Each structure stands twice: as C-alpha cells, then as structure tokens.
CSV table of C-alpha atoms and ligand atoms in Angstrom, one decimal:
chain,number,residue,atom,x,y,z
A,437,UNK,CA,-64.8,-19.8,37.3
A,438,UNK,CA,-64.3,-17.6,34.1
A,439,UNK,CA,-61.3,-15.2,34.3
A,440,UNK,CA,-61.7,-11.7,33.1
A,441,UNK,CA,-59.3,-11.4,29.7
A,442,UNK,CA,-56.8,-9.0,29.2
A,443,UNK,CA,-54.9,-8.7,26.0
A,444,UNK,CA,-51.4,-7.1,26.5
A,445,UNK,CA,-49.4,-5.9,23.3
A,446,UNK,CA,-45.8,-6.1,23.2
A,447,UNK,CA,-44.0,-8.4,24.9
A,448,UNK,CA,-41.3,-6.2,26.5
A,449,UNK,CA,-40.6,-5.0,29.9
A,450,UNK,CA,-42.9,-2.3,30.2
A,451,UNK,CA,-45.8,-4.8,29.0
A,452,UNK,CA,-44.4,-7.6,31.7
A,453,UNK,CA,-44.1,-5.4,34.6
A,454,UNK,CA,-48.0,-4.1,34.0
A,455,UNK,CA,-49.1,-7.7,33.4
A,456,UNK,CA,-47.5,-9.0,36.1
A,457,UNK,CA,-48.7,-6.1,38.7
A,458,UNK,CA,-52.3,-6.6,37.5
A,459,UNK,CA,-53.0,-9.7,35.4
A,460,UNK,CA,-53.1,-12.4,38.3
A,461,UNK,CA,-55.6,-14.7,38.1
A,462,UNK,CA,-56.9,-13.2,34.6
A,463,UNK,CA,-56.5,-14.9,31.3
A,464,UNK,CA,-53.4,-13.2,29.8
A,465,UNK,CA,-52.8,-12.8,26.2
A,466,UNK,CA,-49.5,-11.6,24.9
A,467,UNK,CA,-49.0,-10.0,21.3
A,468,UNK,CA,-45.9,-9.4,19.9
A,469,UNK,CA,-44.6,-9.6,16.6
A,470,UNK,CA,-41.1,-11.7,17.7
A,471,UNK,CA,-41.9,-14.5,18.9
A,472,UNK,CA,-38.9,-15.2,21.0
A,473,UNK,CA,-39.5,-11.8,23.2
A,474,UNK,CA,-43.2,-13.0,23.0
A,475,UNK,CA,-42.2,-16.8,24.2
A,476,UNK,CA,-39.5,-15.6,26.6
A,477,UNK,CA,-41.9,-13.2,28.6
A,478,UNK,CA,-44.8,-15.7,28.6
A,479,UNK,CA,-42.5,-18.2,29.8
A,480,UNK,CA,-41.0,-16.4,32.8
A,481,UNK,CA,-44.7,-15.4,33.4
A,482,UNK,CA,-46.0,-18.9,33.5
A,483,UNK,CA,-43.3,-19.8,35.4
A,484,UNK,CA,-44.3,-17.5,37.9
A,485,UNK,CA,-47.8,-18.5,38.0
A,486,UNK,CA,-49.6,-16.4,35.5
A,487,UNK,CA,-51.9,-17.6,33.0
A,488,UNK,CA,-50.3,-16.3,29.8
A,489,UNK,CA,-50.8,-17.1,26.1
A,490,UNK,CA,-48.2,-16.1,23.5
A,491,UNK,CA,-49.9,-14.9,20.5
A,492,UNK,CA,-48.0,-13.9,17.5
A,493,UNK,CA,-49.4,-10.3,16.0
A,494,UNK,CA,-48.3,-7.2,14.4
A,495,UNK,CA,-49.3,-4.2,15.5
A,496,UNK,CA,-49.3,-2.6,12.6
A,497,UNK,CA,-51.6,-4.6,10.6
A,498,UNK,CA,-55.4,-4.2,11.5
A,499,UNK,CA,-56.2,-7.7,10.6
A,500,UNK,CA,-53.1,-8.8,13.0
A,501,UNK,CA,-55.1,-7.1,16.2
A,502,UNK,CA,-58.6,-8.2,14.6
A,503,UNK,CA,-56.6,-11.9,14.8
A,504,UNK,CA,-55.2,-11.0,18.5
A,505,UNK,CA,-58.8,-10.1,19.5
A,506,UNK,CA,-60.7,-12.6,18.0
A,507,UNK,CA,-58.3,-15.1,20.3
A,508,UNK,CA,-59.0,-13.1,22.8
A,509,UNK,CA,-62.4,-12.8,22.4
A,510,UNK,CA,-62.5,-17.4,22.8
A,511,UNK,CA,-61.6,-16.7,26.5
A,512,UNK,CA,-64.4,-14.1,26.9
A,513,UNK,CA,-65.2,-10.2,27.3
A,514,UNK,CA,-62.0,-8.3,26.9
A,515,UNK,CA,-61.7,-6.6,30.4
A,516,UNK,CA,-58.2,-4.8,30.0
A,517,UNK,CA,-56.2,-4.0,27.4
A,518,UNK,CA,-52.8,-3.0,27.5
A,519,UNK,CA,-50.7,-1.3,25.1
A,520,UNK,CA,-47.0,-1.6,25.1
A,521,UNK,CA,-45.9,-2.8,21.7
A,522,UNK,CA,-44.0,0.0,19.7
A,523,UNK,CA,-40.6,0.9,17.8
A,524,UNK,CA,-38.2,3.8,18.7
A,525,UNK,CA,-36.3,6.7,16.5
A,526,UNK,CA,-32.8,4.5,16.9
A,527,UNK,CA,-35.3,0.8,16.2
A,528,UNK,CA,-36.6,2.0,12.8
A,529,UNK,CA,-37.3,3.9,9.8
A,530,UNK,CA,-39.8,6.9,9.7
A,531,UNK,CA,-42.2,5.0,7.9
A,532,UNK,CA,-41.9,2.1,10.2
A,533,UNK,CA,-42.8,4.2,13.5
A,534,UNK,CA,-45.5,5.7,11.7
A,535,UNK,CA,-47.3,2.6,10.9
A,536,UNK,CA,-46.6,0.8,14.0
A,537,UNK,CA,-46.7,3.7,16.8
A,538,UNK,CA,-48.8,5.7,15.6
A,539,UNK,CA,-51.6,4.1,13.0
A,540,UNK,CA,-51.5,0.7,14.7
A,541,UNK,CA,-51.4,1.9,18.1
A,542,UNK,CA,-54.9,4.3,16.6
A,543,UNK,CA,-56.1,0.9,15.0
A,544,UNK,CA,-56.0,-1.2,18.4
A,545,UNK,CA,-57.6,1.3,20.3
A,546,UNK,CA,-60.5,1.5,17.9
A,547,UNK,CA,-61.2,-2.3,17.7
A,548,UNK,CA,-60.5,-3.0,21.2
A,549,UNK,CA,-63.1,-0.2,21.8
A,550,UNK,CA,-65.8,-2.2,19.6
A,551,UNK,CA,-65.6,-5.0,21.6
A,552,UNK,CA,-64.3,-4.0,25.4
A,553,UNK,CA,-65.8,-5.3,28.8
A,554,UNK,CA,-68.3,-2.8,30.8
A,555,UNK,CA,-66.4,-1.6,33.6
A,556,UNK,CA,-63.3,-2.4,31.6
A,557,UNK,CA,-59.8,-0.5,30.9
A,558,UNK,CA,-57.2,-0.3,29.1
A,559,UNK,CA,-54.0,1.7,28.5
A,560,UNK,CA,-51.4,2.5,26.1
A,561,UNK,CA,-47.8,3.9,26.5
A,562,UNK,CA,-46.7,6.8,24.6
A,563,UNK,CA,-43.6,9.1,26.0
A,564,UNK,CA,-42.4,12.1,27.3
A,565,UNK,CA,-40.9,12.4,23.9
A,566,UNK,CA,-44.3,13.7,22.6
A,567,UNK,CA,-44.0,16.7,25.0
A,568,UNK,CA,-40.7,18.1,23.7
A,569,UNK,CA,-42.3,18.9,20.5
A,570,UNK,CA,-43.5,22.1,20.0
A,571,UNK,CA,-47.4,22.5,20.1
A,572,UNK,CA,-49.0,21.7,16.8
A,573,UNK,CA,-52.6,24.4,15.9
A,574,UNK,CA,-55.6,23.2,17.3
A,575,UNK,CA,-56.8,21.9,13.7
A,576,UNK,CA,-53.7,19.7,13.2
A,577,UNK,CA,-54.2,18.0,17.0
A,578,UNK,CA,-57.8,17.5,16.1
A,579,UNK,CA,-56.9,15.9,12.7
A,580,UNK,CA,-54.4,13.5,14.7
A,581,UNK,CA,-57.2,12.9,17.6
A,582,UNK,CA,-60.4,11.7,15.1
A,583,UNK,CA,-59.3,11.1,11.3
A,584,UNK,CA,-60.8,8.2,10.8
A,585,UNK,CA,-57.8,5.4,10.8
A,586,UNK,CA,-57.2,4.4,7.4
A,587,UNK,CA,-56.9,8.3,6.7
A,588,UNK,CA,-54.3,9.1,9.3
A,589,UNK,CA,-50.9,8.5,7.6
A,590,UNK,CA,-52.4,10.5,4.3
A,591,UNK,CA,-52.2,13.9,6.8
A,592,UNK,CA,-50.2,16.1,5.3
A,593,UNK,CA,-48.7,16.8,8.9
A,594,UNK,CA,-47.5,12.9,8.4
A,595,UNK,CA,-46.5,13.1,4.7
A,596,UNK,CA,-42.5,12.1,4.4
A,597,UNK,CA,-41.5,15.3,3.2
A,598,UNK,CA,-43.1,17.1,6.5
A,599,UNK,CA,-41.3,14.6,8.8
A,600,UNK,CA,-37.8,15.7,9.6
A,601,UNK,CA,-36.1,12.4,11.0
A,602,UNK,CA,-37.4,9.3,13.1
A,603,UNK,CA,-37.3,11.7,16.5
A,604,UNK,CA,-39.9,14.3,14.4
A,605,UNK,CA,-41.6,10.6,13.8
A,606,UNK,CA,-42.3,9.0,17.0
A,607,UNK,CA,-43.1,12.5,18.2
A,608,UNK,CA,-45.9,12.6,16.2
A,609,UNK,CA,-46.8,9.3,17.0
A,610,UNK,CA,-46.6,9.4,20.4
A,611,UNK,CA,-48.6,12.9,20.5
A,612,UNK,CA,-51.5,11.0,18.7
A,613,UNK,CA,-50.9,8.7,20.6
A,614,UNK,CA,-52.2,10.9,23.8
A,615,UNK,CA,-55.0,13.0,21.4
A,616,UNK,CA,-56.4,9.4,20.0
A,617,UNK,CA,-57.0,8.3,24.4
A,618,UNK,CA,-58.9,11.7,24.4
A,619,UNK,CA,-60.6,11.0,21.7
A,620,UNK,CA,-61.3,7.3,22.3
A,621,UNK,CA,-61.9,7.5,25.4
A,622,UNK,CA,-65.1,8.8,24.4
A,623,UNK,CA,-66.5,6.0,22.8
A,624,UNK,CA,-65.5,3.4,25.4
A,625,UNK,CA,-67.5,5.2,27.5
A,626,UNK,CA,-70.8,4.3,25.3
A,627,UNK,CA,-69.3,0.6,26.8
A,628,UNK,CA,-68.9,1.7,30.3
A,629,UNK,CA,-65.3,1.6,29.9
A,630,UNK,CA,-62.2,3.6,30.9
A,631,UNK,CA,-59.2,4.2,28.5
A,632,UNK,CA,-55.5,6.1,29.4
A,633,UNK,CA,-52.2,6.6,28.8
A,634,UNK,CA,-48.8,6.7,30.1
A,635,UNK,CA,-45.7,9.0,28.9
A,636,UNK,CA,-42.6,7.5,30.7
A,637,UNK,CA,-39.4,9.2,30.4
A,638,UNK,CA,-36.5,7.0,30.4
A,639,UNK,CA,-37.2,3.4,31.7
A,640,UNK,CA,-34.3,0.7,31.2
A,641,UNK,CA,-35.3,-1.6,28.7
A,642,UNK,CA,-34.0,-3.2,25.6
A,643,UNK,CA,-36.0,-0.4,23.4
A,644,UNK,CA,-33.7,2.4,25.7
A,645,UNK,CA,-30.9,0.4,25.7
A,646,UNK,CA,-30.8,0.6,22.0
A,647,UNK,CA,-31.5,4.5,22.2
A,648,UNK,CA,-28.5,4.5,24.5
A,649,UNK,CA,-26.4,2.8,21.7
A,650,UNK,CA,-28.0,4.9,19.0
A,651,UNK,CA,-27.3,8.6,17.4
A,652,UNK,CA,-29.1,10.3,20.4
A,653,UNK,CA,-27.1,8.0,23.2
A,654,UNK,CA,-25.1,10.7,25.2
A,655,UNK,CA,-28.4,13.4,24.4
A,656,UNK,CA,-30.4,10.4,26.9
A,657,UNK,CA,-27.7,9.9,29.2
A,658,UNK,CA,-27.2,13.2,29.4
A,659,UNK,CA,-30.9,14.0,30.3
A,660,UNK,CA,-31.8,11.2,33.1
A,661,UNK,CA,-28.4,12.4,34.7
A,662,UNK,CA,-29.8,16.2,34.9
A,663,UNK,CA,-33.2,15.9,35.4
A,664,UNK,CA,-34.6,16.2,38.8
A,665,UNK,CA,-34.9,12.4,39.8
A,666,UNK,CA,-31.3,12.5,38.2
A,667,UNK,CA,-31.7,8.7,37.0
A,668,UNK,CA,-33.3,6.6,34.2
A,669,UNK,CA,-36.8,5.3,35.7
A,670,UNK,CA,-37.7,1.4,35.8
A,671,UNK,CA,-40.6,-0.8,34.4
A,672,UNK,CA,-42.1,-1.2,37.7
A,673,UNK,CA,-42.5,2.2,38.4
A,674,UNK,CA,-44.7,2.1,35.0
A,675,UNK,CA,-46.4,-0.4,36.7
A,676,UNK,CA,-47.5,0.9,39.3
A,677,UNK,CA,-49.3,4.1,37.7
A,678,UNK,CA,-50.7,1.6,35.1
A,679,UNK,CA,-52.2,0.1,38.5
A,680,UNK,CA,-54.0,2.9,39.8
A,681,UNK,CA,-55.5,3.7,35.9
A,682,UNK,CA,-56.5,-0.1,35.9
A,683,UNK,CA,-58.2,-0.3,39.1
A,684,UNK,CA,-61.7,1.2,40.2
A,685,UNK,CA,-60.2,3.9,42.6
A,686,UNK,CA,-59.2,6.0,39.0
A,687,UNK,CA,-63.1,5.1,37.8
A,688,UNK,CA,-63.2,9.4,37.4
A,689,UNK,CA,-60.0,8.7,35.4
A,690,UNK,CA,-60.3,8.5,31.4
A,691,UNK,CA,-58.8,10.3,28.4
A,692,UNK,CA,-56.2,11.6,30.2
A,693,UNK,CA,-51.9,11.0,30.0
A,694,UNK,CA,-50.2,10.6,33.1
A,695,UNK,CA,-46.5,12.1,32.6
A,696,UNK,CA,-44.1,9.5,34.0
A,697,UNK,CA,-40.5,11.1,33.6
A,698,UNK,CA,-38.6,11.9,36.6
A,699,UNK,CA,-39.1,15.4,35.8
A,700,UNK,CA,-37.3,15.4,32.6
A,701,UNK,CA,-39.9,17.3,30.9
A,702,UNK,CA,-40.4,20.0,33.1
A,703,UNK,CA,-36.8,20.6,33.5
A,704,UNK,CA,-36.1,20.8,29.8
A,705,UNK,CA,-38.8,23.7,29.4
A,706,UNK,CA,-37.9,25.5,32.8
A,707,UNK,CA,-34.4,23.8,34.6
A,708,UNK,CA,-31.2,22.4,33.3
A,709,UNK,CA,-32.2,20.5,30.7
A,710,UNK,CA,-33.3,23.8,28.8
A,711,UNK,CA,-31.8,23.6,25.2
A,712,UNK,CA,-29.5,26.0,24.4
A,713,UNK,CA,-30.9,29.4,22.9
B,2022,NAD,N1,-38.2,2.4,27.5
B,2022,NAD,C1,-38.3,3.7,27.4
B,2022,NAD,O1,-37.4,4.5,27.8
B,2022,NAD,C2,-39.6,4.3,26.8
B,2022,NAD,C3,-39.8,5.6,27.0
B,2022,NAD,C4,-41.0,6.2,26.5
B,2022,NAD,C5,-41.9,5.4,25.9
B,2022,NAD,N2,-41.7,4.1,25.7
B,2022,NAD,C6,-42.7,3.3,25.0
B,2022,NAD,O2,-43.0,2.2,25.8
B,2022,NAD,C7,-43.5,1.1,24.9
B,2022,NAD,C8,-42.9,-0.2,25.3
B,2022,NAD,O3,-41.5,-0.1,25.2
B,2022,NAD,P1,-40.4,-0.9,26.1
B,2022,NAD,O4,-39.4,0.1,26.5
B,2022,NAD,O5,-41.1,-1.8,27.0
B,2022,NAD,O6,-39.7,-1.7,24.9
B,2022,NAD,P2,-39.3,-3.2,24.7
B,2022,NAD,O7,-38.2,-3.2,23.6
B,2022,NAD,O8,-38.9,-3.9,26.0
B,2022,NAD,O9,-40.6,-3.9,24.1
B,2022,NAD,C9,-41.2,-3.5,22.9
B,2022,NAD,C10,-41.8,-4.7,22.3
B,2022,NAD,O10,-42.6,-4.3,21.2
B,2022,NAD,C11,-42.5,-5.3,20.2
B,2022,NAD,N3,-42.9,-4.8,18.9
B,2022,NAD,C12,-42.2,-3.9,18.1
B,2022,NAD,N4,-42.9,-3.7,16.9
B,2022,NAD,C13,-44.0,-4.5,17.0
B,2022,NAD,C14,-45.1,-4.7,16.1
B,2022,NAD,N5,-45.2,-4.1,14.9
B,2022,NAD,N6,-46.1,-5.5,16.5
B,2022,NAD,C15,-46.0,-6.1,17.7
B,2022,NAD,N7,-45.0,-6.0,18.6
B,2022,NAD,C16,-44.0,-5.2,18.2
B,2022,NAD,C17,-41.0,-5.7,20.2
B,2022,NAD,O11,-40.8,-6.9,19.6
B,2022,NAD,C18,-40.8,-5.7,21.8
B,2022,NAD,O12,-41.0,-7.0,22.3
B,2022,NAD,C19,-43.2,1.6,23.5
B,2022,NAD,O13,-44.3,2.1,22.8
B,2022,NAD,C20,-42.2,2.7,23.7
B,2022,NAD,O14,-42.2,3.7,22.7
B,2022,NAD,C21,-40.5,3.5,26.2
C-alpha cells in the first residue's frame, strides 16, 4: 500500500517529537542542512520503527526545498508538511535569520503549497518571540504577509539599517512567519488543504540551550521561572498541539497561530514579567 508523504524540515527536537507523534506508517522525509542532526534523528527514528529518509537541504535556498520536494514528490502526493528548521538571535547573524527564518521559511510554504495533497496539512513553528514586539501598521504586516518572495528581504522594514540586533531579526521573522500562514493558508485551500502555526515559548532543545548560553541567557531563565507555568516547556508538548492542527478534528482550523508558551506572553504584557517602565 502507498504511504501518505510528509516532508519535515529541520531535524531537531521540535521536528522529531511532531514526526514521531504523527508520522507512523507515513513515508517520512527529513531536511536539514547538518547532516549529522539530520542522520542522528533519522536514525533514532528508524530505530524506532518509522520510515524516515535523511535528506540534505537548506532552507534558505529555494532550489534546496524545490530539491527536498522533488524527492519527496518520488514517494507520492505531499500530505503533510512540517516546518521546524530555523536559526536563533544567539545561532546567527541578522542576515542569516533573515534568509533562513524568515524568506526560506516564506519560500517552503509557497512551493509546498503548489504541489500539497487535498485534504492535506502542514505547519510551521514560529515563537512567542514574535509577540513581544510591538505591533507593526497594518501596511507593514500586509507587506510581510503577501510580497511576493523574492521581494521580501528588499522591505525597507527588513533593510540592515532598520533592524536593531538578531532579537529585532527573528522577530520579524517569526511575525511573518505567522502573517505568511494567514496569507498562505489561502491558497492551500484552492488544494483542499489546511496550513498553521505554532509559537512555543521556551522548549528545551539544543536551539534554547544555546540561547541559555548566549547574551540573553539569564533574560530566558529568568522568564520560564516567572511565567505562570513557571518552567521551560518540552518538545512533546509541541507535539501534541501540532497533533490536533494535523488531524481532521481541526478541519475548521487554518491560517491561524496557536500560542504555546506557558503564559510567558501574557504575563510579560499584564503579570510579572512586565518590563520595567
Ligand atoms: N526551542 C525553543 O525554545 C523555541 C522557541 C520558539 C521557537 N522555536 C523555533 O522552533 C524551530 C525548531 O527549533 P528547535 O528548538 O527544535 O531547534 P533545534 O536546534 O533542535 O533544531 C533546529 C534544526 O534546524 C536546522 N537548521 C538550521 N538552519 C537550517 C537551514 N538553513 N536549513 C535546514 N535546516 C537548518 C539545524 O541544523 C537544526 O537541526 C525553530 O524555527 C525555532 O526558531 C524554538
């Protein structure tokens, strides 16, 4: 019997905890620009009985995904994407975010879209960080929503001297990020197919491990301690949101960004967590 293909980008924990809550018994492949992350998940994956192929790709290069899908794409109709690939402010320079979080992560969802299953899904993971930012006008979050991709990193919102630091970066990224599922989501529906996103707060994985170590370390520690779930969140949890947004039971469920964060968000604007005045 065919098995529906899902194509899963990034092969880090957030990635392996969806693929391994929904990808049983579908043919799995697994982008990720370093191959040993990319070999070491599919191995532990295989090992467990999943049918995963390690593929290398980068995510911000559009003839990368095209490469990714077209592999894909020898297995059969792309059924479910997931999007977990990305870089983070302590990872990377400005430039670097840009390209990867937020053009590539816009270029996958476009070609994906071409080309996705009917009654398919997919989902991508921005961040909470996206919702500390203050608002941006209603013309600048319609410019990051539907420039056309190869346009997006000349907006003069994105230009180097309008981006303060790699936080102001993946930001911005990760606010298109949520504004490009609106906007997608609209034309996977043409295809009879879903798309969403998930904003986690702070989940324990190499990328936050890193932040931990990084400029902004005692600023995280500081904010999974005081939020209301008063501790860092796990893959798993990701997981199983990504579950519900996979499966039919969230078939009313498209274009929209589930806030994953133990609360951090809400206390920073109204608890604890508010930054000083
Ligand atoms: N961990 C957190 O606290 C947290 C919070 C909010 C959002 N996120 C987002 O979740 C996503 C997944 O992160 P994670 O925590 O699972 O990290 P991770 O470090 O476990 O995995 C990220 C993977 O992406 C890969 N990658 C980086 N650049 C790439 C590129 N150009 N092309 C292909 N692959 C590339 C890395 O090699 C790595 O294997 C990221 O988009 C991240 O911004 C994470």
């Amino acid at each position: 019997m065919k098995k529906d293909v899902m194509i899963v980008t990034g092969a880090g924990q957030i990635s392996m905890a969806i693929a391994r809550r929904t990808g049983f018994g579908k043919k799995i492949v697994l982008g990720d620009k370093n191959m040993d992350n990319c070999n070491a998940i599919a191995k532990t994956m295989a090992d467990a009985g999943f049918d995963v192929e390690p593929f290398q790709m980068d995510l911000s290069s559009r003839e990368s995904i095209l490469a990714m899908i077209d592999k894909a794409l020898g297995y059969g109709e792309i059924k479910y994407m997931v999007n977990g690939a990305g870089v983070s402010p302590s990872q990377a320079p400005i430039e670097a975010i840009l390209k990867v979080d937020l053009y590539g992560t816009a270029v996958l969802l476009e070609e994906v879209g071409k080309v996705i299953a009917e009654g398919g899904a997919g989902i991508t993971i921005s961040s909470q960080s996206g919702w500390r930012m203050p608002q941006l006008s209603p013309e600048e979050d319609r410019q990051l929503a539907m420039t056309p991709t190869e346009e997006l990193l000349d907006l003069d919102i994105l230009k180097r001297e309008n981006i303060k630091d790699t936080l102001h970066a993946y930001q911005m990224a990760k606010r298109c990020n949520e504004k490009r599922v609106m906007y997608e989501c609209t034309r996977w529906a043409e295809r009879g197919a879903r798309l969403n996103d998930i904003a986690p707060g702070i989940i324990v994985t190499p990328l936050a491990i890193d932040e931990f170590n990084g400029p902004r370390g005692d600023f995280y520690k500081n904010m999974f301690a005081k939020c209301p779930a008063g501790r860092p969140g796990t893959a798993d949890e990701m997981a199983t949101i990504a579950e519900f947004l996979l499966s039919d039971a969230a078939s009313f469920v498209t274009g929209s960004t589930f806030l994953a964060d133990g609360g951090a968000t809400a206390s920073y604007y109204y608890g604890s967590l508010q930054p000083e005045k």
